[in-house]
CSV table of C-alpha atoms in Angstrom, one decimal:
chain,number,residue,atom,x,y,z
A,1,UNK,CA,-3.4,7.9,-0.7
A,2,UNK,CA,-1.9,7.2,2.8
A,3,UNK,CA,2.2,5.7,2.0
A,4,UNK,CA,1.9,2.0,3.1
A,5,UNK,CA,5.0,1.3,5.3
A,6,UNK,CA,4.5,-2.4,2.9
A,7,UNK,CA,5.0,-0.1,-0.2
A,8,UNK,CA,8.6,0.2,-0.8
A,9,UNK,CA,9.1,-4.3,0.7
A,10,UNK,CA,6.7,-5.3,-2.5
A,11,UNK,CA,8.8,-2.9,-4.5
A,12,UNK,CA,11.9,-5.1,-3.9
A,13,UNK,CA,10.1,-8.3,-3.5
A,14,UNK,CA,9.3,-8.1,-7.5
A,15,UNK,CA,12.7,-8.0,-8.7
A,16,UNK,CA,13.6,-11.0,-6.9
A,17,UNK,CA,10.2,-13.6,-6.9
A,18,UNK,CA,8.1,-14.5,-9.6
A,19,UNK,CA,4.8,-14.5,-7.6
A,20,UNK,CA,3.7,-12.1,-4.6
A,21,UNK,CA,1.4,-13.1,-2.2
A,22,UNK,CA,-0.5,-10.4,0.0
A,23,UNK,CA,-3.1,-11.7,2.7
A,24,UNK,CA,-4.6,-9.3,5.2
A,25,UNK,CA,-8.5,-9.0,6.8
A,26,UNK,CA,-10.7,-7.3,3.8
A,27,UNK,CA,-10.8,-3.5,3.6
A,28,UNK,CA,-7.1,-3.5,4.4
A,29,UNK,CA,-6.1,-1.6,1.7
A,30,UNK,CA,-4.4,-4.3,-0.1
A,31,UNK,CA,-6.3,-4.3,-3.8
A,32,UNK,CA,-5.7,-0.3,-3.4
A,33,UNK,CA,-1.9,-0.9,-2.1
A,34,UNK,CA,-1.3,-3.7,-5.1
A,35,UNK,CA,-2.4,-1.8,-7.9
A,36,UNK,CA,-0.1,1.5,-6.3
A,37,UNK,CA,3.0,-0.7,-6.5
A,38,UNK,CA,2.3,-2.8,-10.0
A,39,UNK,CA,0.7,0.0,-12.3
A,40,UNK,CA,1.0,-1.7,-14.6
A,41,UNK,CA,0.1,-4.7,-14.0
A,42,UNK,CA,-3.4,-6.2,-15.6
A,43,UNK,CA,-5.9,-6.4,-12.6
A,44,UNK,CA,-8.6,-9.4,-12.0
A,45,UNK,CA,-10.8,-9.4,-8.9
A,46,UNK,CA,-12.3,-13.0,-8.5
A,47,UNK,CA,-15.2,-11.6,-6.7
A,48,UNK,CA,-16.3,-11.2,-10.2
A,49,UNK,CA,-18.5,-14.1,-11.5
A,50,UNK,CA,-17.0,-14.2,-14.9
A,51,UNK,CA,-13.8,-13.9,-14.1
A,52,UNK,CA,-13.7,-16.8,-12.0
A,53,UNK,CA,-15.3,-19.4,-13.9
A,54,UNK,CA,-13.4,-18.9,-16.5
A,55,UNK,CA,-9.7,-19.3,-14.3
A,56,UNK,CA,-12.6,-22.5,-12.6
A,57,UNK,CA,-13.3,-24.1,-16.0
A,58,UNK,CA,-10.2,-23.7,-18.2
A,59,UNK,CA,-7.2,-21.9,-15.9
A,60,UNK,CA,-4.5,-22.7,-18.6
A,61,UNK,CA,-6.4,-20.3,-21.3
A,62,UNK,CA,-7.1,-17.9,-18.6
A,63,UNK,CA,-3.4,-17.2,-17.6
A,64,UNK,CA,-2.6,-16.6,-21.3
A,65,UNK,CA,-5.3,-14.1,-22.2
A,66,UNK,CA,-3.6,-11.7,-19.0
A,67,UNK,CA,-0.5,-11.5,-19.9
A,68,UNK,CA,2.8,-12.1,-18.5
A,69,UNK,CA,2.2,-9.8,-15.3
A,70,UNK,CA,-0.9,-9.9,-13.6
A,71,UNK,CA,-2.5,-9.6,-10.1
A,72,UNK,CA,-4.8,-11.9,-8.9
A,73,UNK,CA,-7.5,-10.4,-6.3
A,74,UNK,CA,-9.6,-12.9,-3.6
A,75,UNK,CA,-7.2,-15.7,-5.5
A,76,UNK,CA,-9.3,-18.3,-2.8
A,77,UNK,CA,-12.2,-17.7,-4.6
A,78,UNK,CA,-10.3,-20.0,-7.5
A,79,UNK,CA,-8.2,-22.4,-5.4
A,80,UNK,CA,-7.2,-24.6,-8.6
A,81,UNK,CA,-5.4,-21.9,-9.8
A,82,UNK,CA,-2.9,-22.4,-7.9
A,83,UNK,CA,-0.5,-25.4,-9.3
A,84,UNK,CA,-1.2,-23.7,-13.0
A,85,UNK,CA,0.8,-20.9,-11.8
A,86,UNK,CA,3.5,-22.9,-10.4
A,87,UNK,CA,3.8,-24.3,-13.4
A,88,UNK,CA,3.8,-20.6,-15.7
A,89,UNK,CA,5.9,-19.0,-13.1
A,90,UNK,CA,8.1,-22.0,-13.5
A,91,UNK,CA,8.4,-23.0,-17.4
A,92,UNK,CA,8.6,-18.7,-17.9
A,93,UNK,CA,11.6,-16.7,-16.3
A,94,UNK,CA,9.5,-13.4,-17.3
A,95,UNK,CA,6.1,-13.9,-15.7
A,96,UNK,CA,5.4,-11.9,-12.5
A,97,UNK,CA,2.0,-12.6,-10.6
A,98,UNK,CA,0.7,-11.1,-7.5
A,99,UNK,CA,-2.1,-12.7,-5.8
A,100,UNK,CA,-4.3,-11.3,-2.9
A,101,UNK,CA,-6.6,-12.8,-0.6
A,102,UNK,CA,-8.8,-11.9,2.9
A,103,UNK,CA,-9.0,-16.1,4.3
A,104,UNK,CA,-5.5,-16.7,5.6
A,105,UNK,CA,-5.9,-20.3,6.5
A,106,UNK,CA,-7.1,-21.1,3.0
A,107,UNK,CA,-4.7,-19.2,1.0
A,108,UNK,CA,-1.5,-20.8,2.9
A,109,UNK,CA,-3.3,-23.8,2.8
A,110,UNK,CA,-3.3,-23.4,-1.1
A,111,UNK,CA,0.5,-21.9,-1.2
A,112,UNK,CA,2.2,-24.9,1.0
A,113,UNK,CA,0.6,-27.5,-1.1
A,114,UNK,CA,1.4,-25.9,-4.4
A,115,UNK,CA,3.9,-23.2,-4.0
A,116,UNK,CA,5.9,-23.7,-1.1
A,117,UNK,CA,9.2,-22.0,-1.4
A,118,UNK,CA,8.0,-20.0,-4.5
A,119,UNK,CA,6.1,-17.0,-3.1
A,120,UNK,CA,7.1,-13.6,-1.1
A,121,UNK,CA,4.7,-13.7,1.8
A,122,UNK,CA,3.0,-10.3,2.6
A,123,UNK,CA,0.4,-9.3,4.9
A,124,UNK,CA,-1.2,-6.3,5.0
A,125,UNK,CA,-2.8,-5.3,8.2
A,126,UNK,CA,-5.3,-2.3,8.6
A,127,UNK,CA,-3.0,1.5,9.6
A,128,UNK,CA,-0.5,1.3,11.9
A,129,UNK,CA,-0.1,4.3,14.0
A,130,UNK,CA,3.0,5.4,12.3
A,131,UNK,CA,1.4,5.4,9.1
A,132,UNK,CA,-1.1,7.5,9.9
A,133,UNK,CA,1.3,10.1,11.6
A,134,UNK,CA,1.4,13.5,10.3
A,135,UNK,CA,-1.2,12.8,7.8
A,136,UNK,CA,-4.4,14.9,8.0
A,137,UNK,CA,-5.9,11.9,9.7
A,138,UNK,CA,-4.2,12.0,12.6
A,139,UNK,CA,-5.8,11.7,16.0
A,140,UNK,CA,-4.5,13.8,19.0
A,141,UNK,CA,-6.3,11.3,21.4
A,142,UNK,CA,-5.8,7.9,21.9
A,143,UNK,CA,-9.9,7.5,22.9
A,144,UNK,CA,-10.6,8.1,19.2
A,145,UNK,CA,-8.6,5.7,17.8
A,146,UNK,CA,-9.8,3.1,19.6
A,147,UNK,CA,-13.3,3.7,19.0
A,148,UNK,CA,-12.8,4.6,15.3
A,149,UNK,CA,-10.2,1.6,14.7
A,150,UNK,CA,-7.9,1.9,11.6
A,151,UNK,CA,-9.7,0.6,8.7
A,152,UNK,CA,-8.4,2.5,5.6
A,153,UNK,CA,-12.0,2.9,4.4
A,154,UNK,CA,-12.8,4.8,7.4
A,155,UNK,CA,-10.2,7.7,6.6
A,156,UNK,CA,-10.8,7.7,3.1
A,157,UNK,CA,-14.7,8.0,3.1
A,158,UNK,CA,-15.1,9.3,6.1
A,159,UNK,CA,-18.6,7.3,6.8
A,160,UNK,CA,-19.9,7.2,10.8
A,161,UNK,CA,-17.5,4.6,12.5
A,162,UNK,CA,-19.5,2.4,14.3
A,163,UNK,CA,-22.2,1.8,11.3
A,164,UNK,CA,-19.7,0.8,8.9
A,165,UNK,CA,-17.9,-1.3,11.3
A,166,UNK,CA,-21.0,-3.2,12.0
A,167,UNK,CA,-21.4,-3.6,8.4
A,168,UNK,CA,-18.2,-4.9,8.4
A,169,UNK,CA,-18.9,-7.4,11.0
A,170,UNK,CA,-22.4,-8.7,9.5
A,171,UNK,CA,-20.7,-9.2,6.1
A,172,UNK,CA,-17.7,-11.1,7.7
A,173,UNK,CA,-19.7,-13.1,9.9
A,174,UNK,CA,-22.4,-13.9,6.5
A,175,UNK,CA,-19.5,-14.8,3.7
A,176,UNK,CA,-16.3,-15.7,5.0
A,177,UNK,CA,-17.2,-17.7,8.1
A,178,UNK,CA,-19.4,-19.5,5.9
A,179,UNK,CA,-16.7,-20.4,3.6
A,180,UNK,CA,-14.7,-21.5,6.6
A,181,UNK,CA,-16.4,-23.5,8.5
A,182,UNK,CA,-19.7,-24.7,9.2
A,183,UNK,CA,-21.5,-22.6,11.7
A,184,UNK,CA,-25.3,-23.8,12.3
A,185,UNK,CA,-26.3,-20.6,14.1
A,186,UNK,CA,-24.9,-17.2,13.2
A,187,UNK,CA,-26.5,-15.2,16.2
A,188,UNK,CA,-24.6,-17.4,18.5
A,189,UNK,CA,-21.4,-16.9,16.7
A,190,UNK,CA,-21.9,-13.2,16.7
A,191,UNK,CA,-22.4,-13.9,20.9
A,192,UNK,CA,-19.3,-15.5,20.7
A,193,UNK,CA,-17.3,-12.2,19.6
A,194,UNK,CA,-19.0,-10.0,21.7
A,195,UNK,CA,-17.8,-12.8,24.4
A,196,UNK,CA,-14.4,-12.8,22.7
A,197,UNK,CA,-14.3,-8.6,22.7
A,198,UNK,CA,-15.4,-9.4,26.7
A,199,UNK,CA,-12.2,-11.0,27.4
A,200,UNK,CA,-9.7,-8.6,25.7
A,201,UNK,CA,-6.0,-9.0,27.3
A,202,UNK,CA,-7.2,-12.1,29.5
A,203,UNK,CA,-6.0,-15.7,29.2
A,204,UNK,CA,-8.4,-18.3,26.5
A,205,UNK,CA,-10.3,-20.4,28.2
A,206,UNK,CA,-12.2,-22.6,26.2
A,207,UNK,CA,-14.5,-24.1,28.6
A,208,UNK,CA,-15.8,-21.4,30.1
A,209,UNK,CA,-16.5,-19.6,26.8
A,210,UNK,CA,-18.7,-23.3,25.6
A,211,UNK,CA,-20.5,-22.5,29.1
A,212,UNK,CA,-21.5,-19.4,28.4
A,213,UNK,CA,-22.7,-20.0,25.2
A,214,UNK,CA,-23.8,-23.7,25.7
A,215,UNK,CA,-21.4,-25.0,22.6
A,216,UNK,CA,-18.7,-27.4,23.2
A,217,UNK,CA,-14.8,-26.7,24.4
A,218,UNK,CA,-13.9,-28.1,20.7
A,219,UNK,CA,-16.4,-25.7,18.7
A,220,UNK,CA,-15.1,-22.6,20.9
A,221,UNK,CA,-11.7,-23.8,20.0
A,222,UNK,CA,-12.5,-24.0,16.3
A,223,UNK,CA,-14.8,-20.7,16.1
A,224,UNK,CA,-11.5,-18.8,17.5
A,225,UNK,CA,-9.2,-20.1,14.5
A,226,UNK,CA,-11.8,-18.9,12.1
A,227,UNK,CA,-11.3,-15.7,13.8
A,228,UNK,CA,-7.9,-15.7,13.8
A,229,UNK,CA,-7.8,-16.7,10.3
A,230,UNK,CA,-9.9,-13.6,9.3
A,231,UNK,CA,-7.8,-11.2,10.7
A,232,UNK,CA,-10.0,-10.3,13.4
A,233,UNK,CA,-8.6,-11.3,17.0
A,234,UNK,CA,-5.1,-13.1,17.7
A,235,UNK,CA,-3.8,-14.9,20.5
A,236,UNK,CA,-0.3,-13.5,22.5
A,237,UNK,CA,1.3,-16.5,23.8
A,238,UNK,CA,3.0,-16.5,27.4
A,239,UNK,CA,6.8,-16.7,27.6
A,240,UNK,CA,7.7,-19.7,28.6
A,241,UNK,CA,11.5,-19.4,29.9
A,242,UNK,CA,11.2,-20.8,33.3
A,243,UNK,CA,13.3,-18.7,35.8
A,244,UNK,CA,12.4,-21.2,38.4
A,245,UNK,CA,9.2,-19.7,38.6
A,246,UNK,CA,5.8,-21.5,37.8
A,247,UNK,CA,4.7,-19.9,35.0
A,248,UNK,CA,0.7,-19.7,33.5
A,249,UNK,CA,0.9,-20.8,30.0
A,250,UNK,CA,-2.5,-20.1,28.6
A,251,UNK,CA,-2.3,-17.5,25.7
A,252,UNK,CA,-4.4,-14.0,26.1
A,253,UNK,CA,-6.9,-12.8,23.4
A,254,UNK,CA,-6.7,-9.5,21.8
A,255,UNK,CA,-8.2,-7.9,18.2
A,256,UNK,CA,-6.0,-6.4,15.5
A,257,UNK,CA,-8.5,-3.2,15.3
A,258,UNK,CA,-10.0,-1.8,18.8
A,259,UNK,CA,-12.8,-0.2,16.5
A,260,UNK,CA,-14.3,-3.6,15.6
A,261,UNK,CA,-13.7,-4.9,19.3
A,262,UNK,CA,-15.2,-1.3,20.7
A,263,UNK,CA,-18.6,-2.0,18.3
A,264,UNK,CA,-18.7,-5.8,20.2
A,265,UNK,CA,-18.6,-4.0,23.6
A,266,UNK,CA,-21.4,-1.3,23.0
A,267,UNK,CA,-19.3,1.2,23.0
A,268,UNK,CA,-20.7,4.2,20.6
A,269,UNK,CA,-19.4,7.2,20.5
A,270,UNK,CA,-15.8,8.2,21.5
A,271,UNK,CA,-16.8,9.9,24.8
A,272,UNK,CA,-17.4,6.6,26.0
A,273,UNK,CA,-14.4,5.0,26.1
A,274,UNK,CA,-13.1,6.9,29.0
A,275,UNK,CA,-15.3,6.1,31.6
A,276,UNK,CA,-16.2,2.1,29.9
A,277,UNK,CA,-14.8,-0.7,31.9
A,278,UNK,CA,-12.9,-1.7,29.1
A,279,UNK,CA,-11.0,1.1,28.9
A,280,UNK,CA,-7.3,0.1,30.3
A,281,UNK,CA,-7.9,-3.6,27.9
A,282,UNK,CA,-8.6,-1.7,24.9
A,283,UNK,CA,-5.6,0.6,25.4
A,284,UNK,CA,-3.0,-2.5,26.0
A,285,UNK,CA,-4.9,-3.8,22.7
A,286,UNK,CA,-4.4,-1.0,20.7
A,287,UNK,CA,-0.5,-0.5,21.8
A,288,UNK,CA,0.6,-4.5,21.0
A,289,UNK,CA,-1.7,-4.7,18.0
A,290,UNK,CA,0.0,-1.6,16.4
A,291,UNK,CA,3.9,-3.1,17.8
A,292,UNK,CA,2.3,-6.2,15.5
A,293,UNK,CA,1.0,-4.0,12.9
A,294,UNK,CA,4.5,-1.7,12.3
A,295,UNK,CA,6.8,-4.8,12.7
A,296,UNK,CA,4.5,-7.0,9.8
A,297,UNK,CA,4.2,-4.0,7.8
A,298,UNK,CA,8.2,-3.3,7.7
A,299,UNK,CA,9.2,-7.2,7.4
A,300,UNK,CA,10.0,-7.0,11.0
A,301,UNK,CA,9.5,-10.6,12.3
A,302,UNK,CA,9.7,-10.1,16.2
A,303,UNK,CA,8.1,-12.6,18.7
A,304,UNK,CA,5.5,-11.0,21.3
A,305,UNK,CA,4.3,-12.8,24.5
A,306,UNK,CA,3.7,-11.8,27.8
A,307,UNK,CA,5.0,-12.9,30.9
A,308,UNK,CA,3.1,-13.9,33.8
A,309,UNK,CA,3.9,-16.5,36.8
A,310,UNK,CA,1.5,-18.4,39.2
A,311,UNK,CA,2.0,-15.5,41.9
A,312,UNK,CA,0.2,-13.0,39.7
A,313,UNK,CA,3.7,-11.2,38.8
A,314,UNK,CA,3.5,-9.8,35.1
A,315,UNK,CA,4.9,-8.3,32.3
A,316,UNK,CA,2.1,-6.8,29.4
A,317,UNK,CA,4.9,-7.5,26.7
A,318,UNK,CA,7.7,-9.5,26.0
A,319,UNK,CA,9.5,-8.5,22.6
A,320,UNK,CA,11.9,-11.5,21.7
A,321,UNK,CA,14.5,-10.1,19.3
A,322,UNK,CA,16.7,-13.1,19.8
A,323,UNK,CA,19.7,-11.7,21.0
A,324,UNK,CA,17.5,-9.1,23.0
A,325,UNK,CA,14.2,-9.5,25.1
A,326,UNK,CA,12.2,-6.2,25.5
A,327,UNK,CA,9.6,-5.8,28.3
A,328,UNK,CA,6.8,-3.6,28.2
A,329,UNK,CA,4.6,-2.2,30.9
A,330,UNK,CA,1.1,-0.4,29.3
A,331,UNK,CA,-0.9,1.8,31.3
A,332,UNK,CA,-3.8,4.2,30.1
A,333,UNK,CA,-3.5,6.8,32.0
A,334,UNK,CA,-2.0,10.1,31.0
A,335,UNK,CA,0.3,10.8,34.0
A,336,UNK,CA,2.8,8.3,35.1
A,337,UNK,CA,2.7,7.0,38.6
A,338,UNK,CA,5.8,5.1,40.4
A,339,UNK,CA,3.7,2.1,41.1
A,340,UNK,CA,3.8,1.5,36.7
A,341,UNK,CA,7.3,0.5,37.1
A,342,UNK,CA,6.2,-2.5,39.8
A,343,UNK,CA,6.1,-5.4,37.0
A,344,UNK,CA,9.4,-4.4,35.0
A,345,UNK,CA,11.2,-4.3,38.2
A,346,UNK,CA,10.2,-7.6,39.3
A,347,UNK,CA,10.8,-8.9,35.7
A,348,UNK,CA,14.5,-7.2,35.8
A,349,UNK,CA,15.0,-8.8,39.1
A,350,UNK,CA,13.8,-12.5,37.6
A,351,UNK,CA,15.6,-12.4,34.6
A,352,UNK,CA,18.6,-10.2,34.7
A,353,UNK,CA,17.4,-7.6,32.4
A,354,UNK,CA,18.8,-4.2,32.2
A,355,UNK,CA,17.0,-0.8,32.5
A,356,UNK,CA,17.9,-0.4,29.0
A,357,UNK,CA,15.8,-3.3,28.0
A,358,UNK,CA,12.7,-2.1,29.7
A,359,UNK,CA,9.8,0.5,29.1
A,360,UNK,CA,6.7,1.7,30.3
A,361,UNK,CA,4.3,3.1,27.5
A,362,UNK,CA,1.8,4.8,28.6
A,363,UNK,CA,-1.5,7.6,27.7
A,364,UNK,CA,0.4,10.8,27.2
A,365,UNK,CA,3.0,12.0,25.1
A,366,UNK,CA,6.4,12.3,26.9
A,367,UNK,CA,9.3,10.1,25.9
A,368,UNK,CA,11.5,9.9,29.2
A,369,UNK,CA,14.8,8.1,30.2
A,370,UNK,CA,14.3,6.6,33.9
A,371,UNK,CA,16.5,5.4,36.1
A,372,UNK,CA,14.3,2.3,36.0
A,373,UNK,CA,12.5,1.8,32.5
A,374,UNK,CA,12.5,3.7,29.3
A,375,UNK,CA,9.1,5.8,29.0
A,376,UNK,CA,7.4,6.3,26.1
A,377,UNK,CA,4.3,8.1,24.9
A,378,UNK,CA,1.7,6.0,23.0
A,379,UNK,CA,1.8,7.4,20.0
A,380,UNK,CA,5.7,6.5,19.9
A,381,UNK,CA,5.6,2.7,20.8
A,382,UNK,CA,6.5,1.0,17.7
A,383,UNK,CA,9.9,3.1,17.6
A,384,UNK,CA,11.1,0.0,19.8
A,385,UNK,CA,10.5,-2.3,17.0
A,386,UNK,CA,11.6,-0.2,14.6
């Protein structure tokens, strides 16, 4: 088993919170990650019929046939469970319950109407780079991890990549969206991520995407939070500190795994991702998703944005540390050019930043210290949140 950065947090979370919750997109690794941490523990999967009607039909009985420590897998499956174990956790000091889930807008739904203030928040996010560093699943070339993505399931079984990803999609797109909201036609929401994977590392615009597809501005709107609330794309919001400079404040779309977004774009074998359009996108994708991934994963809670003004000036990456602001330049390609530095320069210029605040990551390995910007190889990008 591959050591979950999340591993040793959940370790330390126990001895201080009487209920651990771990949310992530499904086949993240958390039922596998759970069980590592609390051996111990008894186990109950709710995608199990029995099992969840009887928490459904008599929840008080069903907390005291498992014990005093107990995790709780696909807990939305049972969503009145939820003010019974306020109510354990709270009449019994000794009672430890961890609770899993793959729909992150109904599970904190659930959790701030009954159990606000009384649970350690988790989320566990397919492998970050780092994890899968000196492991014998390491890649030597960025081309394959975007096309394979980072789904534990893919290392462990080793299936071909873009089948199981598919399978991945058709199953997400058949139970959870369901369970989400109502979608009347499923092919044209399976159009609408492919048009989503189309518009990696550009701004949202909901109109256009209601065009294309002939739904309205507010169903493209909605279609996207089911999305984000399945762990499949996010948005990266602009920053907005003005510099007396207009600024564009539309937020940019990106996936958390560049295997699922290189299956939406066609893309099928590894060999293709160098010479596919997408190329440059999916390589600024896979860099700030893993940046997300590494700082989630260690209880980092950084801000990301990008910073882009009206005269087409930008920076790919804006890490907000609060009493430090990062900028990040991506490029793709595996031999640095001067013209990289362009964007940091102008941002160092706008907002007073120092050289040791910037850095340009980019497709080979070398980690540099410039006179402009700090240079980094991909494979080393999440050392700056780190």
């Amino acid at each position: 088993m591959i050591h979950r950065t999340l591993h040793d947090l959940l370790q330390a979370a126990a001895q201080k919170s009487r209920i651990i919750s771990v949310t992530g997109p499904r086949q993240s690794g958390k039922t596998t990650l759970v069980r590592a941490v609390f051996g111990d523990y008894t186990y109950v999967n709710f995608e199990d019929l029995g099992h969840r009607a009887f928490a459904t039909e008599d929840p008080a009985s069903f907390l005291k046939t498992h014990g005093k420590r107990m995790i709780l897998d696909e807990i939305q499956h049972v969503p009145g469970l939820f003010s019974y174990l306020q109510l354990s956790t709270d009449n019994d000091a000794e009672m430890r319950i961890v609770i899993t889930g793959s729909q992150n807008l109904l599970l904190h739904q659930k959790i701030s109407q009954s159990m606000s203030g009384r649970v350690a928040l988790f989320t566990l996010l397919p492998f970050s780079l780092s994890e899968l560093d000196n492991t014998p699943y390491s890649r030597q070339d960025y081309e394959d991890y975007i096309f394979t993505g980072f789904y534990p399931r893919i290392y462990d079984e080793n299936p071909d990549p873009g089948k199981w990803l598919n399978d991945y999609i058709q199953t997400y797109v058949e139970r959870d969206v369901r369970q989400l909201t109502q979608v009347d036609d499923l092919h044209r929401f399976q159009q609408f991520l492919k048009l989503c994977a189309g518009h990696i590392g550009q701004t949202v615009n909901f109109s256009s995407f209601g065009n294309a597809l002939g739904i309205s501005y507010h169903t493209a709107q909605r279609w996207l939070s089911v999305l984000e609330a399945g762990y499949i794309v996010f948005r990266l919001h602009p920053f907005h500190q003005n510099f007396n400079k207009r600024l564009v404040k539309t937020p940019k779309l990106y996936f958390y795994d560049t295997g699922i977004a290189s299956l939406l774009l066609g893309i099928k074998s590894t060999d293709q991702v160098p010479v596919h359009f997408a190329r440059g996108m999916l390589f600024e994708n896979l860099v700030i998703a893993d940046m997300i991934k590494s700082g989630i994963h260690a209880g980092i809670r950084s801000d990301f944005y990008f910073w882009r003004d009206n005269s087409g000036n930008e920076v790919d990456l804006i890490i907000d540390e609060g009493m430090r602001r990062k900028a990040v330049e991506i490029k793709s390609s595996r031999v640095i050019n001067s013209d990289f530095f362009n964007g940091l320069s102008y941002w160092s210029r706008t907002s007073g930043a120092s050289p040791g605040d910037l850095f340009l990551v980019y497709g080979g390995e070398e980690n540099q210290v410039r006179v402009k910007a700090s240079v980094s190889g991909w494979k080393n990008a999440s050392r700056m949140i780190l």
